[in-house]
C-alpha cells in the first residue's frame, strides 16, 4: 500500500493545467478590455474578476450591461450561466465532500471549468486517491490559472485600449470551452445534451438579451438526464 503524497499530486495538477494558460491569458485580457469599454473602471473590473471568478458569467453580464438590460435579467443570466458550477460541485462531492469545511469553501471559491474538468477525470481514473490527495490535485490545477486570470484582467483593464484589434483576443472563449467540453463527451447522454444545447441556442437566438441561452441550457439538461435514465434502464435489462 502506497503512502499518501499530496505534494506529488499538487505538482501533477499544476502540470496538467499548464496548457490552459494559452487560453486563460487572452480570455482574461479580453474581459478587461470589454469591461472597461462597457464603462467599468479598473477597481470595478478587478472586483468583478476576484469576486465572481467566472469568465463566461462575467462576459454575459457585461454584454447585457452594454445593452442596458434590466438588472434582474443581468443577474438571472449570470446565475444561469454559472448554474453549471452547482452541477460541478455535486459531481465532486463524492470525492471531496468529507474534506474539512475550509477546504470545501476554498474549492467552491476556486471552482472553474478547467480545474473541474481535470479533477473529475483524475478522480474517476484514480479512485484510490485519499481526500487530501484529491484536494492537493485540485488546488494544483488552479495555481497556474487563477493568478493569471487576475493579473491578465488587470492588464486588459489598464492597457486594453492599446491592444491592437488584429490580435483577435476573442478566439480564446470558444477555444477554451471546446478544449474542456470535447474530452467530456464520453457517453450518449453527454453528446445528446451538447447537440441539444447547440440546436436550441441557434433556434432561440431571436430571444432578447441572450435569454435563448437559458432555454438551451435547461433543454440540454433535460435531454441529457432523460437519455442517461434511458441508457441506465437498458443496462439493467
PDB file of C-alpha atoms in Angstrom:
ATOM      1  CA  UNK A   1       0.000   0.000   0.000  1.00  0.00           C
ATOM      2  CA  UNK A   2       1.462   3.357  -1.076  1.00  0.00           C
ATOM      3  CA  UNK A   3       1.729   6.249   1.371  1.00  0.00           C
ATOM      4  CA  UNK A   4      -0.147   9.481   0.838  1.00  0.00           C
ATOM      5  CA  UNK A   5       1.775  12.014  -1.228  1.00  0.00           C
ATOM      6  CA  UNK A   6      -0.220  15.276  -1.553  1.00  0.00           C
ATOM      7  CA  UNK A   7       2.780  17.228  -2.839  1.00  0.00           C
ATOM      8  CA  UNK A   8       3.198  14.917  -5.819  1.00  0.00           C
ATOM      9  CA  UNK A   9      -0.462  15.259  -6.757  1.00  0.00           C
ATOM     10  CA  UNK A  10      -0.353  19.032  -6.264  1.00  0.00           C
ATOM     11  CA  UNK A  11       2.521  19.281  -8.737  1.00  0.00           C
ATOM     12  CA  UNK A  12       0.742  16.920 -11.124  1.00  0.00           C
ATOM     13  CA  UNK A  13      -2.331  19.135 -11.039  1.00  0.00           C
ATOM     14  CA  UNK A  14      -0.264  22.229 -11.758  1.00  0.00           C
ATOM     15  CA  UNK A  15       1.429  20.464 -14.657  1.00  0.00           C
ATOM     16  CA  UNK A  16      -1.862  19.234 -16.118  1.00  0.00           C
ATOM     17  CA  UNK A  17      -3.292  22.759 -16.061  1.00  0.00           C
ATOM     18  CA  UNK A  18      -0.381  24.416 -17.877  1.00  0.00           C
ATOM     19  CA  UNK A  19      -1.851  24.068 -21.412  1.00  0.00           C
ATOM     20  CA  UNK A  20      -4.859  26.138 -20.365  1.00  0.00           C
ATOM     21  CA  UNK A  21      -2.592  29.136 -19.825  1.00  0.00           C
ATOM     22  CA  UNK A  22      -2.607  29.600 -23.603  1.00  0.00           C
ATOM     23  CA  UNK A  23      -6.298  30.496 -23.490  1.00  0.00           C
ATOM     24  CA  UNK A  24      -6.699  31.858 -19.961  1.00  0.00           C
ATOM     25  CA  UNK A  25      -4.414  34.830 -20.599  1.00  0.00           C
ATOM     26  CA  UNK A  26      -6.084  36.165 -23.779  1.00  0.00           C
ATOM     27  CA  UNK A  27      -9.501  35.340 -22.294  1.00  0.00           C
ATOM     28  CA  UNK A  28      -8.756  37.449 -19.204  1.00  0.00           C
ATOM     29  CA  UNK A  29      -7.183  40.222 -21.274  1.00  0.00           C
ATOM     30  CA  UNK A  30     -10.301  40.335 -23.397  1.00  0.00           C
ATOM     31  CA  UNK A  31     -12.537  40.611 -20.352  1.00  0.00           C
ATOM     32  CA  UNK A  32     -10.506  43.511 -19.022  1.00  0.00           C
ATOM     33  CA  UNK A  33     -10.817  45.265 -22.373  1.00  0.00           C
ATOM     34  CA  UNK A  34     -14.543  44.575 -22.794  1.00  0.00           C
ATOM     35  CA  UNK A  35     -15.372  45.562 -19.216  1.00  0.00           C
ATOM     36  CA  UNK A  36     -13.579  48.915 -19.440  1.00  0.00           C
ATOM     37  CA  UNK A  37     -15.192  49.602 -22.802  1.00  0.00           C
ATOM     38  CA  UNK A  38     -18.545  48.920 -21.140  1.00  0.00           C
ATOM     39  CA  UNK A  39     -17.823  51.726 -18.660  1.00  0.00           C
ATOM     40  CA  UNK A  40     -16.347  49.902 -15.656  1.00  0.00           C
ATOM     41  CA  UNK A  41     -13.273  51.429 -14.023  1.00  0.00           C
ATOM     42  CA  UNK A  42     -10.228  49.366 -13.056  1.00  0.00           C
ATOM     43  CA  UNK A  43     -11.370  48.849  -9.462  1.00  0.00           C
ATOM     44  CA  UNK A  44     -14.778  47.619 -10.646  1.00  0.00           C
ATOM     45  CA  UNK A  45     -13.195  45.289 -13.194  1.00  0.00           C
ATOM     46  CA  UNK A  46     -10.939  43.755 -10.562  1.00  0.00           C
ATOM     47  CA  UNK A  47     -13.741  43.495  -8.021  1.00  0.00           C
ATOM     48  CA  UNK A  48     -15.833  41.744 -10.642  1.00  0.00           C
ATOM     49  CA  UNK A  49     -12.976  39.403 -11.521  1.00  0.00           C
ATOM     50  CA  UNK A  50     -11.937  38.498  -7.984  1.00  0.00           C
ATOM     51  CA  UNK A  51     -15.439  38.103  -6.534  1.00  0.00           C
ATOM     52  CA  UNK A  52     -17.111  36.308  -9.434  1.00  0.00           C
ATOM     53  CA  UNK A  53     -14.098  34.465 -10.898  1.00  0.00           C
ATOM     54  CA  UNK A  54     -16.246  33.026 -13.681  1.00  0.00           C
ATOM     55  CA  UNK A  55     -15.335  34.221 -17.138  1.00  0.00           C
ATOM     56  CA  UNK A  56     -18.431  33.157 -19.048  1.00  0.00           C
ATOM     57  CA  UNK A  57     -20.795  34.706 -16.493  1.00  0.00           C
ATOM     58  CA  UNK A  58     -18.715  37.887 -16.402  1.00  0.00           C
ATOM     59  CA  UNK A  59     -18.820  38.243 -20.181  1.00  0.00           C
ATOM     60  CA  UNK A  60     -22.553  37.570 -20.252  1.00  0.00           C
ATOM     61  CA  UNK A  61     -23.223  40.149 -17.536  1.00  0.00           C
ATOM     62  CA  UNK A  62     -21.058  42.840 -19.137  1.00  0.00           C
ATOM     63  CA  UNK A  63     -22.619  42.232 -22.541  1.00  0.00           C
ATOM     64  CA  UNK A  64     -26.095  42.682 -21.101  1.00  0.00           C
ATOM     65  CA  UNK A  65     -24.971  45.819 -19.275  1.00  0.00           C
ATOM     66  CA  UNK A  66     -23.850  47.364 -22.561  1.00  0.00           C
ATOM     67  CA  UNK A  67     -27.321  46.601 -23.957  1.00  0.00           C
ATOM     68  CA  UNK A  68     -28.940  48.356 -20.971  1.00  0.00           C
ATOM     69  CA  UNK A  69     -30.719  45.168 -19.983  1.00  0.00           C
ATOM     70  CA  UNK A  70     -32.768  45.232 -16.763  1.00  0.00           C
ATOM     71  CA  UNK A  71     -30.733  44.445 -13.658  1.00  0.00           C
ATOM     72  CA  UNK A  72     -32.853  41.374 -12.940  1.00  0.00           C
ATOM     73  CA  UNK A  73     -32.111  39.965 -16.396  1.00  0.00           C
ATOM     74  CA  UNK A  74     -28.377  40.562 -15.892  1.00  0.00           C
ATOM     75  CA  UNK A  75     -28.406  38.751 -12.539  1.00  0.00           C
ATOM     76  CA  UNK A  76     -30.566  35.853 -13.743  1.00  0.00           C
ATOM     77  CA  UNK A  77     -28.453  35.357 -16.855  1.00  0.00           C
ATOM     78  CA  UNK A  78     -25.201  35.339 -14.889  1.00  0.00           C
ATOM     79  CA  UNK A  79     -26.689  32.872 -12.414  1.00  0.00           C
ATOM     80  CA  UNK A  80     -27.958  30.665 -15.219  1.00  0.00           C
ATOM     81  CA  UNK A  81     -24.573  30.654 -16.950  1.00  0.00           C
ATOM     82  CA  UNK A  82     -22.973  29.711 -13.644  1.00  0.00           C
ATOM     83  CA  UNK A  83     -25.575  27.069 -12.860  1.00  0.00           C
ATOM     84  CA  UNK A  84     -23.117  24.507 -14.162  1.00  0.00           C
ATOM     85  CA  UNK A  85     -20.979  25.223 -11.094  1.00  0.00           C
ATOM     86  CA  UNK A  86     -23.681  23.697  -8.911  1.00  0.00           C
ATOM     87  CA  UNK A  87     -23.545  20.586 -11.070  1.00  0.00           C
ATOM     88  CA  UNK A  88     -19.759  20.586 -10.873  1.00  0.00           C
ATOM     89  CA  UNK A  89     -19.971  20.781  -7.084  1.00  0.00           C
ATOM     90  CA  UNK A  90     -22.441  17.908  -6.902  1.00  0.00           C
ATOM     91  CA  UNK A  91     -20.204  15.854  -9.175  1.00  0.00           C
ATOM     92  CA  UNK A  92     -17.147  16.407  -6.944  1.00  0.00           C
ATOM     93  CA  UNK A  93     -18.957  15.859  -3.647  1.00  0.00           C
ATOM     94  CA  UNK A  94     -18.309  12.079  -3.567  1.00  0.00           C
ATOM     95  CA  UNK A  95     -14.584  12.823  -3.841  1.00  0.00           C
ATOM     96  CA  UNK A  96     -14.190  15.945  -1.686  1.00  0.00           C
ATOM     97  CA  UNK A  97     -17.341  16.035   0.431  1.00  0.00           C
ATOM     98  CA  UNK A  98     -15.586  14.688   3.531  1.00  0.00           C
ATOM     99  CA  UNK A  99     -12.850  17.342   3.453  1.00  0.00           C
ATOM    100  CA  UNK A 100     -12.773  19.978   6.231  1.00  0.00           C
ATOM    101  CA  UNK A 101     -15.122  22.928   5.773  1.00  0.00           C
ATOM    102  CA  UNK A 102     -12.360  25.422   4.971  1.00  0.00           C
ATOM    103  CA  UNK A 103     -11.066  23.180   2.192  1.00  0.00           C
ATOM    104  CA  UNK A 104     -14.507  22.741   0.706  1.00  0.00           C
ATOM    105  CA  UNK A 105     -15.038  26.508   0.877  1.00  0.00           C
ATOM    106  CA  UNK A 106     -11.737  27.107  -0.929  1.00  0.00           C
ATOM    107  CA  UNK A 107     -12.622  24.598  -3.650  1.00  0.00           C
ATOM    108  CA  UNK A 108     -16.043  26.236  -4.014  1.00  0.00           C
ATOM    109  CA  UNK A 109     -14.492  29.672  -4.500  1.00  0.00           C
ATOM    110  CA  UNK A 110     -11.915  28.312  -6.939  1.00  0.00           C
ATOM    111  CA  UNK A 111     -14.457  26.258  -8.897  1.00  0.00           C
ATOM    112  CA  UNK A 112     -13.525  26.938 -12.513  1.00  0.00           C
ATOM    113  CA  UNK A 113     -14.193  24.891 -15.628  1.00  0.00           C
ATOM    114  CA  UNK A 114     -10.623  23.838 -16.280  1.00  0.00           C
ATOM    115  CA  UNK A 115      -9.958  22.686 -12.721  1.00  0.00           C
ATOM    116  CA  UNK A 116     -13.219  20.757 -12.609  1.00  0.00           C
ATOM    117  CA  UNK A 117     -12.629  19.021 -15.933  1.00  0.00           C
ATOM    118  CA  UNK A 118      -9.118  17.929 -14.989  1.00  0.00           C
ATOM    119  CA  UNK A 119     -10.084  16.864 -11.471  1.00  0.00           C
ATOM    120  CA  UNK A 120     -13.169  14.904 -12.464  1.00  0.00           C
ATOM    121  CA  UNK A 121     -11.169  12.834 -14.937  1.00  0.00           C
ATOM    122  CA  UNK A 122      -8.323  12.362 -12.441  1.00  0.00           C
ATOM    123  CA  UNK A 123     -10.620  11.247  -9.616  1.00  0.00           C
ATOM    124  CA  UNK A 124     -12.522   8.815 -11.835  1.00  0.00           C
ATOM    125  CA  UNK A 125      -9.347   7.226 -13.163  1.00  0.00           C
ATOM    126  CA  UNK A 126      -7.658   7.018  -9.739  1.00  0.00           C
ATOM    127  CA  UNK A 127     -10.372   6.159  -7.171  1.00  0.00           C
ATOM    128  CA  UNK A 128      -7.723   5.072  -4.662  1.00  0.00           C
ATOM    129  CA  UNK A 129      -6.649   8.680  -4.007  1.00  0.00           C
ATOM    130  CA  UNK A 130      -7.185   9.987  -0.481  1.00  0.00           C
ATOM    131  CA  UNK A 131      -9.284  13.102   0.141  1.00  0.00           C
ATOM    132  CA  UNK A 132      -6.095  15.016   0.963  1.00  0.00           C
ATOM    133  CA  UNK A 133      -4.502  13.960  -2.329  1.00  0.00           C
ATOM    134  CA  UNK A 134      -7.621  14.925  -4.269  1.00  0.00           C
ATOM    135  CA  UNK A 135      -7.684  18.338  -2.601  1.00  0.00           C
ATOM    136  CA  UNK A 136      -3.994  18.813  -3.357  1.00  0.00           C
ATOM    137  CA  UNK A 137      -4.523  17.912  -7.009  1.00  0.00           C
ATOM    138  CA  UNK A 138      -7.467  20.299  -7.348  1.00  0.00           C
ATOM    139  CA  UNK A 139      -5.574  23.197  -5.797  1.00  0.00           C
ATOM    140  CA  UNK A 140      -2.634  22.358  -8.049  1.00  0.00           C
ATOM    141  CA  UNK A 141      -4.820  22.785 -11.123  1.00  0.00           C
ATOM    142  CA  UNK A 142      -5.850  26.328 -10.164  1.00  0.00           C
ATOM    143  CA  UNK A 143      -2.411  27.580  -9.094  1.00  0.00           C
ATOM    144  CA  UNK A 144      -1.225  28.301 -12.673  1.00  0.00           C
ATOM    145  CA  UNK A 145      -4.601  29.677 -13.746  1.00  0.00           C
ATOM    146  CA  UNK A 146      -6.212  31.910 -11.132  1.00  0.00           C
ATOM    147  CA  UNK A 147      -3.287  34.332 -10.567  1.00  0.00           C
ATOM    148  CA  UNK A 148      -3.023  34.744 -14.337  1.00  0.00           C
ATOM    149  CA  UNK A 149      -6.761  35.364 -14.568  1.00  0.00           C
ATOM    150  CA  UNK A 150      -6.430  38.181 -12.029  1.00  0.00           C
ATOM    151  CA  UNK A 151      -3.290  39.727 -13.497  1.00  0.00           C
ATOM    152  CA  UNK A 152      -4.310  39.488 -17.149  1.00  0.00           C
ATOM    153  CA  UNK A 153      -7.708  41.004 -16.343  1.00  0.00           C
ATOM    154  CA  UNK A 154      -5.891  43.906 -14.708  1.00  0.00           C
ATOM    155  CA  UNK A 155      -3.601  44.367 -17.707  1.00  0.00           C
ATOM    156  CA  UNK A 156      -6.590  44.270 -20.024  1.00  0.00           C
ATOM    157  CA  UNK A 157      -8.410  46.865 -17.933  1.00  0.00           C
ATOM    158  CA  UNK A 158      -5.419  49.201 -17.727  1.00  0.00           C
ATOM    159  CA  UNK A 159      -3.941  48.834 -21.187  1.00  0.00           C
ATOM    160  CA  UNK A 160      -6.855  47.404 -23.137  1.00  0.00           C
ATOM    161  CA  UNK A 161      -7.144  50.359 -25.420  1.00  0.00           C
ATOM    162  CA  UNK A 162      -3.530  49.839 -26.515  1.00  0.00           C
ATOM    163  CA  UNK A 163      -4.087  46.215 -27.631  1.00  0.00           C
ATOM    164  CA  UNK A 164      -4.429  46.129 -31.438  1.00  0.00           C
ATOM    165  CA  UNK A 165      -7.714  44.734 -32.760  1.00  0.00           C
ATOM    166  CA  UNK A 166      -5.658  42.489 -35.067  1.00  0.00           C
ATOM    167  CA  UNK A 167      -4.725  40.376 -32.037  1.00  0.00           C
ATOM    168  CA  UNK A 168      -8.272  38.936 -32.097  1.00  0.00           C
ATOM    169  CA  UNK A 169      -8.279  38.017 -28.418  1.00  0.00           C
ATOM    170  CA  UNK A 170     -11.873  36.828 -28.656  1.00  0.00           C
ATOM    171  CA  UNK A 171     -10.668  33.499 -30.066  1.00  0.00           C
ATOM    172  CA  UNK A 172      -9.925  32.406 -26.505  1.00  0.00           C
ATOM    173  CA  UNK A 173     -13.544  31.985 -25.412  1.00  0.00           C
ATOM    174  CA  UNK A 174     -14.684  29.320 -27.913  1.00  0.00           C
ATOM    175  CA  UNK A 175     -11.333  27.521 -27.835  1.00  0.00           C
ATOM    176  CA  UNK A 176     -11.395  27.295 -24.050  1.00  0.00           C
ATOM    177  CA  UNK A 177     -14.812  25.677 -23.963  1.00  0.00           C
ATOM    178  CA  UNK A 178     -14.082  23.371 -26.883  1.00  0.00           C
ATOM    179  CA  UNK A 179     -10.955  22.147 -25.101  1.00  0.00           C
ATOM    180  CA  UNK A 180     -12.965  21.419 -21.958  1.00  0.00           C
ATOM    181  CA  UNK A 181     -16.129  20.015 -23.499  1.00  0.00           C
ATOM    182  CA  UNK A 182     -14.735  17.757 -26.208  1.00  0.00           C
ATOM    183  CA  UNK A 183     -12.926  15.298 -23.876  1.00  0.00           C
ATOM    184  CA  UNK A 184     -16.013  15.141 -21.646  1.00  0.00           C
ATOM    185  CA  UNK A 185     -18.297  13.845 -24.409  1.00  0.00           C
ATOM    186  CA  UNK A 186     -17.784  10.247 -23.367  1.00  0.00           C
ATOM    187  CA  UNK A 187     -21.373   8.976 -23.277  1.00  0.00           C
ATOM    188  CA  UNK A 188     -24.511   9.153 -25.399  1.00  0.00           C
ATOM    189  CA  UNK A 189     -26.115  11.377 -22.749  1.00  0.00           C
ATOM    190  CA  UNK A 190     -23.239  13.862 -22.923  1.00  0.00           C
ATOM    191  CA  UNK A 191     -23.441  14.039 -26.713  1.00  0.00           C
ATOM    192  CA  UNK A 192     -27.232  14.370 -26.654  1.00  0.00           C
ATOM    193  CA  UNK A 193     -27.040  17.258 -24.193  1.00  0.00           C
ATOM    194  CA  UNK A 194     -24.349  19.009 -26.234  1.00  0.00           C
ATOM    195  CA  UNK A 195     -26.254  18.656 -29.512  1.00  0.00           C
ATOM    196  CA  UNK A 196     -29.481  19.817 -27.889  1.00  0.00           C
ATOM    197  CA  UNK A 197     -27.814  22.914 -26.447  1.00  0.00           C
ATOM    198  CA  UNK A 198     -26.357  23.873 -29.835  1.00  0.00           C
ATOM    199  CA  UNK A 199     -29.620  23.370 -31.714  1.00  0.00           C
ATOM    200  CA  UNK A 200     -31.751  25.207 -29.155  1.00  0.00           C
ATOM    201  CA  UNK A 201     -29.262  28.071 -28.857  1.00  0.00           C
ATOM    202  CA  UNK A 202     -29.441  28.605 -32.617  1.00  0.00           C
ATOM    203  CA  UNK A 203     -33.233  28.312 -32.724  1.00  0.00           C
ATOM    204  CA  UNK A 204     -33.657  30.698 -29.800  1.00  0.00           C
ATOM    205  CA  UNK A 205     -31.127  33.281 -30.987  1.00  0.00           C
ATOM    206  CA  UNK A 206     -34.014  35.678 -31.655  1.00  0.00           C
ATOM    207  CA  UNK A 207     -34.880  35.965 -27.961  1.00  0.00           C
ATOM    208  CA  UNK A 208     -33.939  39.278 -26.281  1.00  0.00           C
ATOM    209  CA  UNK A 209     -30.878  39.763 -24.072  1.00  0.00           C
ATOM    210  CA  UNK A 210     -29.495  36.338 -24.950  1.00  0.00           C
ATOM    211  CA  UNK A 211     -32.223  34.668 -22.909  1.00  0.00           C
ATOM    212  CA  UNK A 212     -32.363  31.925 -25.522  1.00  0.00           C
ATOM    213  CA  UNK A 213     -29.232  30.522 -23.922  1.00  0.00           C
ATOM    214  CA  UNK A 214     -31.219  29.905 -20.747  1.00  0.00           C
ATOM    215  CA  UNK A 215     -33.758  27.883 -22.706  1.00  0.00           C
ATOM    216  CA  UNK A 216     -30.961  25.974 -24.420  1.00  0.00           C
ATOM    217  CA  UNK A 217     -29.255  25.176 -21.117  1.00  0.00           C
ATOM    218  CA  UNK A 218     -32.458  23.916 -19.497  1.00  0.00           C
ATOM    219  CA  UNK A 219     -33.380  21.876 -22.565  1.00  0.00           C
ATOM    220  CA  UNK A 220     -29.911  20.330 -22.733  1.00  0.00           C
ATOM    221  CA  UNK A 221     -30.023  19.289 -19.073  1.00  0.00           C
ATOM    222  CA  UNK A 222     -33.464  17.707 -19.511  1.00  0.00           C
ATOM    223  CA  UNK A 223     -32.457  15.790 -22.631  1.00  0.00           C
ATOM    224  CA  UNK A 224     -29.154  14.660 -21.132  1.00  0.00           C
ATOM    225  CA  UNK A 225     -30.860  13.429 -17.962  1.00  0.00           C
ATOM    226  CA  UNK A 226     -33.564  11.576 -19.890  1.00  0.00           C
ATOM    227  CA  UNK A 227     -31.062   9.882 -22.177  1.00  0.00           C
ATOM    228  CA  UNK A 228     -28.966   8.848 -19.188  1.00  0.00           C
ATOM    229  CA  UNK A 229     -32.035   7.359 -17.487  1.00  0.00           C
ATOM    230  CA  UNK A 230     -32.966   5.515 -20.671  1.00  0.00           C
ATOM    231  CA  UNK A 231     -29.457   4.086 -21.030  1.00  0.00           C
ATOM    232  CA  UNK A 232     -29.462   3.015 -17.381  1.00  0.00           C
ATOM    233  CA  UNK A 233     -32.789   1.188 -17.827  1.00  0.00           C
ATOM    234  CA  UNK A 234     -31.453  -0.638 -20.872  1.00  0.00           C
ATOM    235  CA  UNK A 235     -28.322  -1.645 -18.991  1.00  0.00           C
ATOM    236  CA  UNK A 236     -30.369  -3.231 -16.189  1.00  0.00           C
ATOM    237  CA  UNK A 237     -32.429  -5.349 -18.569  1.00  0.00           C
TER     238      UNK A 237
END
